[in-house]
Every structure is written in structure tokens, then in C-alpha cells.
């Protein structure tokens, strides 16, 4: 009996030691999970940051396009106003000036009303853009939180590290596998969110263009009515289309100014240059330099005396 008891005790001790070793393996599995979890957090943060940068680029392009469209419609309105004012201001002196003054006031009022309508269109864009930005950032934040806030220690719920450590180890291994597969799904989801955001901004852009077009057509109609009133009420007549081939007075003055400046610059250059000295004459080969004639030497006094004797 004592032998069986000893064997039982030995087996019990061996089982306990083995189970304790398995319990320690839980810590090893947990340590293996921490680097994967950190890598997941880094990938998620970078992916969400990249998605936010992409959404920021979408907003930038949207704002640039909105400004360009507004500028285009404003230029059209200003050009139409200038053409109508040209018709009103170009009437002969026989036309009633007070009637023409009323037309000028009408043009100014209609332009101011067009400005109000253009502002209303832009206010709608501003409200829609703010709503869409809030929405997309909330969606990105939810996706980020769903991955970053993953619990590592939920595998211990309802378990005992000394009673069933192997179950905890199995759960940790399964958790590690799920963490390694999560980033790919996140990247796809974030890309779809940004694309959907860009599509909704496209709808806002289309609505803005429609609003501008409608108000521009209304402005064109009202300014066209001014031309009708010019003829039927003020008894004026429409002028022929302005020719762009003839130089304007400002252009002629500019050309004259450029010519004057060029002439003055030329004169100044000539006055500042020093007068050049005449180049020395170089004798040609046919010219022969004059030869020197040797003069006779005076006679020696002794020789002259002997000749006299």
C-alpha cells in the first residue's frame, strides 16, 4: 500500500510540475503577442493617418475647383455687365440722360442681387463640406478604434492560469493570428471610405455648379431686359460689336512711351561713350622713307697749310 501511495504522490507531483510549466508557457505566449500588437497599432495609426492625408488632398482639390468655378461665373457676369454698360454709355446726346441713369441703376442692382445669389450657393457648399468632413473623420476614427482598442487580456476571462493554462495558450495563439491578418482588411476599408467621401464631394460640386448656372441665367435675362428697355423705353439703339483689332488709346500711349524711352536710352549711350582717337597711319610698302645725305667733313688744318706752300 505504501508503494502505491508513493507512486501516486510521485505522479501527482509530476503532473503538478508539468501543469506549472504549462502555466509559465502562458507568459511566453503573452510576450509573443505584445510585439504583434504593437506592430498592429503602428500599422493602424499609419494607415489611418494616410487615409486622413488622402481625405485632406481630396478637400484641397475640391476647394480649388470650387474657387475656379466661382471665378469663371464672376468673370462672365462682369463681362456681360461691361457690354451692357457700353451700350448704355455709348448712346447719342439726344437720348434722355435720366432714362439712361435709371438703366445704370438697374444694372448695378441686378449685379448686387447676383452677388447675393452667388454667396447663397457658396454657403450651401460650406455647410455640405463641413458635414461631409465631420462624417468621414468620424468613420476613420471608428475604424481606428476598432483595431487599436483590441483587448489582449480578454483571453483570461473565465479561465485560471493554474487550472487550465493550455486553454489560455491556445487563445493567445489564436489572438496572434487574428492580429496579423487585421491590417489588410483595415487598409481596404479606409480606401473605400476615402473614395466614398470623394464621391459625395462630387455631388456637392455638381449642386454648386447647378446653383451658379441657374443664377447666372437669371442675371443674363435681367441684363438682357435692360437692353430691351434701352431701345423701347429710352428710344436708344444698340451699338455694333466692339472691334478688338483696333488699338486702344491706352495701347497707343504705351507704344509712344516705349519709343520715347528707347530713344532716350540710345542718346544716353552715345553721350557716355568717349570719343575715339584717330588711328595712326601705317605707311604702305610703296612709300620709301627719305635717305639722309652725308655732309663732307671739314679739312684738317695741317693739310691745308702744306697745300698752300
Coordinates of C-alpha atoms in Angstrom, one line a residue:
X1 CA 0.0 0.0 0.0
X2 CA 2.8 2.3 0.8
X3 CA 4.3 1.7 -2.6
X4 CA 1.1 2.6 -4.4
X5 CA 0.8 5.7 -2.2
X6 CA 4.3 6.7 -3.1
X7 CA 3.7 6.2 -6.8
X8 CA 0.5 8.2 -6.6
X9 CA 2.3 11.0 -4.9
X10 CA 5.1 10.9 -7.4
X11 CA 2.6 11.0 -10.3
X12 CA 0.7 13.8 -8.7
X13 CA 3.9 15.9 -8.2
X14 CA 4.9 15.2 -11.8
X15 CA 1.5 16.3 -13.1
X16 CA 1.6 19.4 -11.0
X17 CA 5.1 20.3 -12.2
X18 CA 4.0 19.7 -15.8
X19 CA 1.0 21.9 -15.3
X20 CA 3.0 24.6 -13.7
X21 CA 5.3 24.6 -16.7
X22 CA 2.3 25.0 -19.0
X23 CA 1.2 27.9 -16.8
X24 CA 4.6 29.5 -17.4
X25 CA 4.1 29.0 -21.1
X26 CA 1.1 31.3 -20.9
X27 CA 3.5 34.2 -20.1
X28 CA 5.7 33.2 -23.1
X29 CA 2.7 33.2 -25.4
X30 CA 1.6 36.6 -23.9
X31 CA 5.1 38.0 -24.6
X32 CA 4.9 36.8 -28.2
X33 CA 1.6 38.6 -28.5
X34 CA 2.9 42.1 -27.4
X35 CA 5.2 42.8 -30.4
X36 CA 2.5 41.7 -32.8
X37 CA 0.0 44.0 -31.0
X38 CA 2.4 46.9 -31.2
X39 CA 3.0 46.3 -34.9
X40 CA -0.7 46.3 -35.4
X41 CA -1.1 49.6 -33.6
X42 CA 1.7 51.1 -35.7
X43 CA 0.2 49.9 -38.9
X44 CA -3.3 51.1 -37.9
X45 CA -2.1 54.5 -36.9
X46 CA -0.1 54.9 -40.1
X47 CA -3.0 53.6 -42.3
X48 CA -5.5 55.9 -40.7
X49 CA -3.0 58.8 -40.9
X50 CA -2.5 58.0 -44.6
X51 CA -6.3 57.9 -45.1
X52 CA -6.7 61.3 -43.4
X53 CA -3.9 62.7 -45.6
X54 CA -5.8 61.4 -48.7
X55 CA -9.0 62.9 -47.5
X56 CA -7.2 66.2 -47.0
X57 CA -5.9 66.1 -50.6
X58 CA -9.5 65.4 -51.7
X59 CA -10.7 68.5 -49.8
X60 CA -7.8 70.6 -51.2
X61 CA -8.7 69.7 -54.8
X62 CA -12.4 70.3 -54.1
X63 CA -11.7 73.8 -52.8
X64 CA -9.5 74.6 -55.8
X65 CA -12.3 73.5 -58.1
X66 CA -15.0 75.5 -56.3
X67 CA -12.9 78.7 -56.4
X68 CA -12.2 78.2 -60.2
X69 CA -15.9 77.7 -60.9
X70 CA -16.9 80.8 -58.9
X71 CA -14.2 82.8 -60.7
X72 CA -15.5 81.7 -64.1
X73 CA -19.1 82.7 -63.4
X74 CA -17.9 86.0 -61.9
X75 CA -15.9 86.8 -65.0
X76 CA -18.9 86.0 -67.2
X77 CA -21.1 88.3 -65.1
X78 CA -18.6 91.1 -65.2
X79 CA -18.1 90.8 -68.9
X80 CA -21.8 90.9 -69.5
X81 CA -22.2 94.0 -67.3
X82 CA -19.4 95.7 -69.2
X83 CA -21.1 95.0 -72.6
X84 CA -24.5 96.4 -71.3
X85 CA -22.8 99.5 -69.9
X86 CA -21.1 100.0 -73.2
X87 CA -24.4 100.1 -74.9
X88 CA -25.9 102.5 -72.3
X89 CA -22.9 104.8 -72.2
X90 CA -22.5 104.9 -75.9
X91 CA -25.8 106.5 -76.7
X92 CA -26.1 109.8 -78.6
X93 CA -26.7 113.1 -76.7
X94 CA -30.3 113.1 -78.0
X95 CA -31.2 110.2 -75.6
X96 CA -32.8 111.2 -72.3
X97 CA -30.0 111.1 -69.7
X98 CA -32.3 110.5 -66.8
X99 CA -33.6 107.4 -68.6
X100 CA -30.1 106.2 -69.1
X101 CA -29.3 106.8 -65.5
X102 CA -32.2 104.5 -64.4
X103 CA -30.8 101.8 -66.6
X104 CA -27.4 102.2 -65.0
X105 CA -29.0 101.9 -61.6
X106 CA -30.9 98.8 -62.8
X107 CA -27.6 97.2 -63.9
X108 CA -26.0 97.9 -60.6
X109 CA -28.9 96.5 -58.6
X110 CA -29.0 93.3 -60.7
X111 CA -25.3 92.8 -60.3
X112 CA -25.7 93.2 -56.5
X113 CA -28.5 90.7 -56.5
X114 CA -26.3 88.3 -58.5
X115 CA -23.7 88.6 -55.8
X116 CA -26.2 87.6 -53.1
X117 CA -27.2 84.6 -55.1
X118 CA -23.6 83.5 -55.7
X119 CA -23.0 83.8 -51.9
X120 CA -26.0 81.7 -51.2
X121 CA -24.6 79.0 -53.5
X122 CA -21.3 79.1 -51.7
X123 CA -23.0 79.0 -48.3
X124 CA -24.6 75.7 -49.3
X125 CA -21.2 74.4 -50.3
X126 CA -19.7 75.4 -46.9
X127 CA -22.5 73.6 -45.0
X128 CA -22.3 70.5 -47.0
X129 CA -18.5 70.3 -46.9
X130 CA -18.4 70.7 -43.1
X131 CA -21.0 67.9 -42.8
X132 CA -19.0 65.6 -45.0
X133 CA -15.7 66.3 -43.3
X134 CA -17.2 65.5 -39.9
X135 CA -18.7 62.3 -41.3
X136 CA -15.5 60.9 -42.9
X137 CA -13.3 61.7 -39.9
X138 CA -15.9 60.0 -37.6
X139 CA -15.8 56.9 -39.9
X140 CA -12.0 56.9 -39.9
X141 CA -11.9 57.2 -36.1
X142 CA -14.3 54.3 -35.6
X143 CA -12.2 52.1 -37.8
X144 CA -9.0 53.1 -36.0
X145 CA -10.6 52.5 -32.6
X146 CA -11.9 49.1 -33.6
X147 CA -8.4 47.8 -34.2
X148 CA -6.3 49.8 -31.8
X149 CA -8.6 49.1 -28.8
X150 CA -8.4 45.3 -29.3
X151 CA -8.1 43.6 -25.9
X152 CA -5.1 41.4 -25.3
X153 CA -6.1 40.1 -21.9
X154 CA -9.7 39.1 -22.7
X155 CA -8.4 35.5 -23.2
X156 CA -8.0 35.3 -19.4
X157 CA -11.7 35.9 -18.8
X158 CA -13.3 32.8 -17.1
X159 CA -10.0 31.0 -17.1
X160 CA -7.5 30.0 -14.4
X161 CA -3.8 30.1 -15.3
X162 CA -3.1 27.2 -12.9
X163 CA -6.1 25.1 -13.7
X164 CA -6.4 25.3 -17.5
X165 CA -3.3 27.1 -18.8
X166 CA -3.3 25.3 -22.1
X167 CA -6.7 26.8 -23.0
X168 CA -5.3 30.3 -22.4
X169 CA -2.2 29.5 -24.5
X170 CA -4.5 28.3 -27.3
X171 CA -6.5 31.5 -27.1
X172 CA -3.3 33.6 -27.2
X173 CA -2.1 31.8 -30.3
X174 CA -5.5 32.4 -32.0
X175 CA -5.3 36.1 -31.0
X176 CA -1.9 36.4 -32.5
X177 CA -3.2 35.0 -35.8
X178 CA -6.1 37.5 -35.9
X179 CA -3.8 40.4 -35.2
X180 CA -1.5 39.5 -38.1
X181 CA -4.5 39.4 -40.5
X182 CA -6.2 42.7 -39.4
X183 CA -4.1 45.4 -41.2
X184 CA -5.0 44.2 -44.7
X185 CA -8.7 44.5 -44.0
X186 CA -8.2 47.9 -42.5
X187 CA -6.4 49.3 -45.5
X188 CA -9.1 48.2 -47.8
X189 CA -11.8 49.7 -45.6
X190 CA -10.0 53.0 -45.3
X191 CA -9.5 53.3 -49.0
X192 CA -13.2 52.7 -49.6
X193 CA -14.2 55.3 -47.0
X194 CA -12.0 58.0 -48.7
X195 CA -13.3 57.1 -52.2
X196 CA -16.9 57.4 -50.9
X197 CA -16.0 60.7 -49.3
X198 CA -14.7 62.0 -52.7
X199 CA -17.8 60.8 -54.4
X200 CA -20.1 62.7 -52.0
X201 CA -18.0 65.8 -52.6
X202 CA -18.5 65.4 -56.3
X203 CA -22.2 65.6 -55.7
X204 CA -21.7 68.8 -53.7
X205 CA -19.7 70.2 -56.5
X206 CA -22.4 69.4 -59.0
X207 CA -25.1 71.0 -56.9
X208 CA -22.9 74.2 -56.6
X209 CA -22.4 74.3 -60.4
X210 CA -26.2 73.9 -60.9
X211 CA -26.8 76.8 -58.4
X212 CA -24.4 79.1 -60.1
X213 CA -25.7 78.2 -63.6
X214 CA -29.3 79.0 -62.6
X215 CA -28.4 82.4 -61.0
X216 CA -26.2 83.3 -64.0
X217 CA -29.0 82.6 -66.4
X218 CA -31.2 84.8 -64.3
X219 CA -28.6 87.6 -64.4
X220 CA -28.3 87.3 -68.2
X221 CA -32.0 87.6 -68.5
X222 CA -32.3 90.7 -66.4
X223 CA -29.3 92.4 -68.1
X224 CA -30.9 91.5 -71.5
X225 CA -34.1 93.2 -70.3
X226 CA -32.0 96.4 -69.7
X227 CA -31.0 96.3 -73.4
X228 CA -34.7 95.9 -74.4
X229 CA -35.6 98.8 -72.1
X230 CA -32.8 100.9 -73.7
X231 CA -34.5 100.5 -77.1
X232 CA -38.2 100.6 -76.2
X233 CA -38.3 103.0 -73.3
X234 CA -35.2 105.2 -73.7
X235 CA -35.6 105.1 -77.5
X236 CA -31.9 104.3 -77.9
X237 CA -30.2 102.0 -80.4
X238 CA -27.8 99.1 -80.0
X239 CA -24.1 99.8 -80.9
X240 CA -22.2 97.5 -83.2
X241 CA -20.0 94.9 -81.6
X242 CA -16.7 96.4 -80.4
X243 CA -13.7 95.6 -82.6
X244 CA -10.7 94.1 -80.8
X245 CA -8.3 94.7 -83.8
X246 CA -8.1 98.5 -83.4
X247 CA -5.5 99.6 -80.8
X248 CA -7.0 101.4 -77.9
X249 CA -5.9 104.9 -76.7
X250 CA -4.0 103.3 -73.8
X251 CA -2.1 101.0 -76.1
X252 CA -1.1 103.9 -78.4
X253 CA 0.2 105.8 -75.4
X254 CA 2.1 102.8 -74.2
X255 CA 3.8 102.4 -77.6
X256 CA 4.7 106.1 -77.7
X257 CA 6.2 105.9 -74.2
X258 CA 8.2 102.8 -75.1
X259 CA 9.6 104.5 -78.3
X260 CA 10.5 107.7 -76.3
X261 CA 12.3 105.6 -73.6
X262 CA 14.2 103.7 -76.3
X263 CA 15.3 106.9 -78.0
X264 CA 16.4 108.5 -74.7
X265 CA 18.4 105.3 -73.8
X266 CA 20.2 105.4 -77.2
X267 CA 21.1 109.1 -76.8
X268 CA 22.4 108.5 -73.3
X269 CA 24.5 105.6 -74.5
X270 CA 26.1 107.8 -77.3
X271 CA 26.8 110.6 -74.9
X272 CA 28.5 108.4 -72.4
X273 CA 30.9 106.7 -74.9
X274 CA 34.3 108.5 -75.1
X275 CA 35.4 109.9 -78.5
X276 CA 37.7 107.5 -80.3
X277 CA 41.2 108.7 -81.2
X278 CA 42.2 108.6 -84.9
X279 CA 44.2 105.5 -85.6
X280 CA 47.9 106.2 -86.6
X281 CA 48.7 106.0 -90.3
X282 CA 50.7 103.0 -91.2
X283 CA 53.0 103.6 -94.3
X284 CA 52.4 101.4 -97.2
X285 CA 55.0 99.3 -98.9
X286 CA 55.3 101.8 -101.9
X287 CA 56.4 104.6 -99.7
X288 CA 60.2 105.0 -99.4
X289 CA 61.5 106.8 -96.3
X290 CA 63.8 109.7 -97.1
X291 CA 67.5 108.9 -97.1
X292 CA 70.0 111.0 -95.1
X293 CA 72.8 112.8 -97.2
X294 CA 76.2 112.7 -95.5
X295 CA 77.8 116.1 -95.2
X296 CA 81.6 116.4 -96.0
X297 CA 84.0 116.6 -93.1
X298 CA 86.0 119.8 -92.6
X299 CA 89.6 119.7 -93.8
X300 CA 92.4 119.2 -91.4
X301 CA 94.4 122.4 -90.6
X302 CA 97.9 120.9 -91.3
X303 CA 96.9 119.6 -94.6
X304 CA 95.6 123.0 -95.8
X305 CA 98.9 124.7 -94.8
X306 CA 101.1 122.3 -96.7
X307 CA 99.0 122.7 -99.8
X308 CA 99.4 126.5 -99.6
X309 CA 103.1 126.2 -99.6

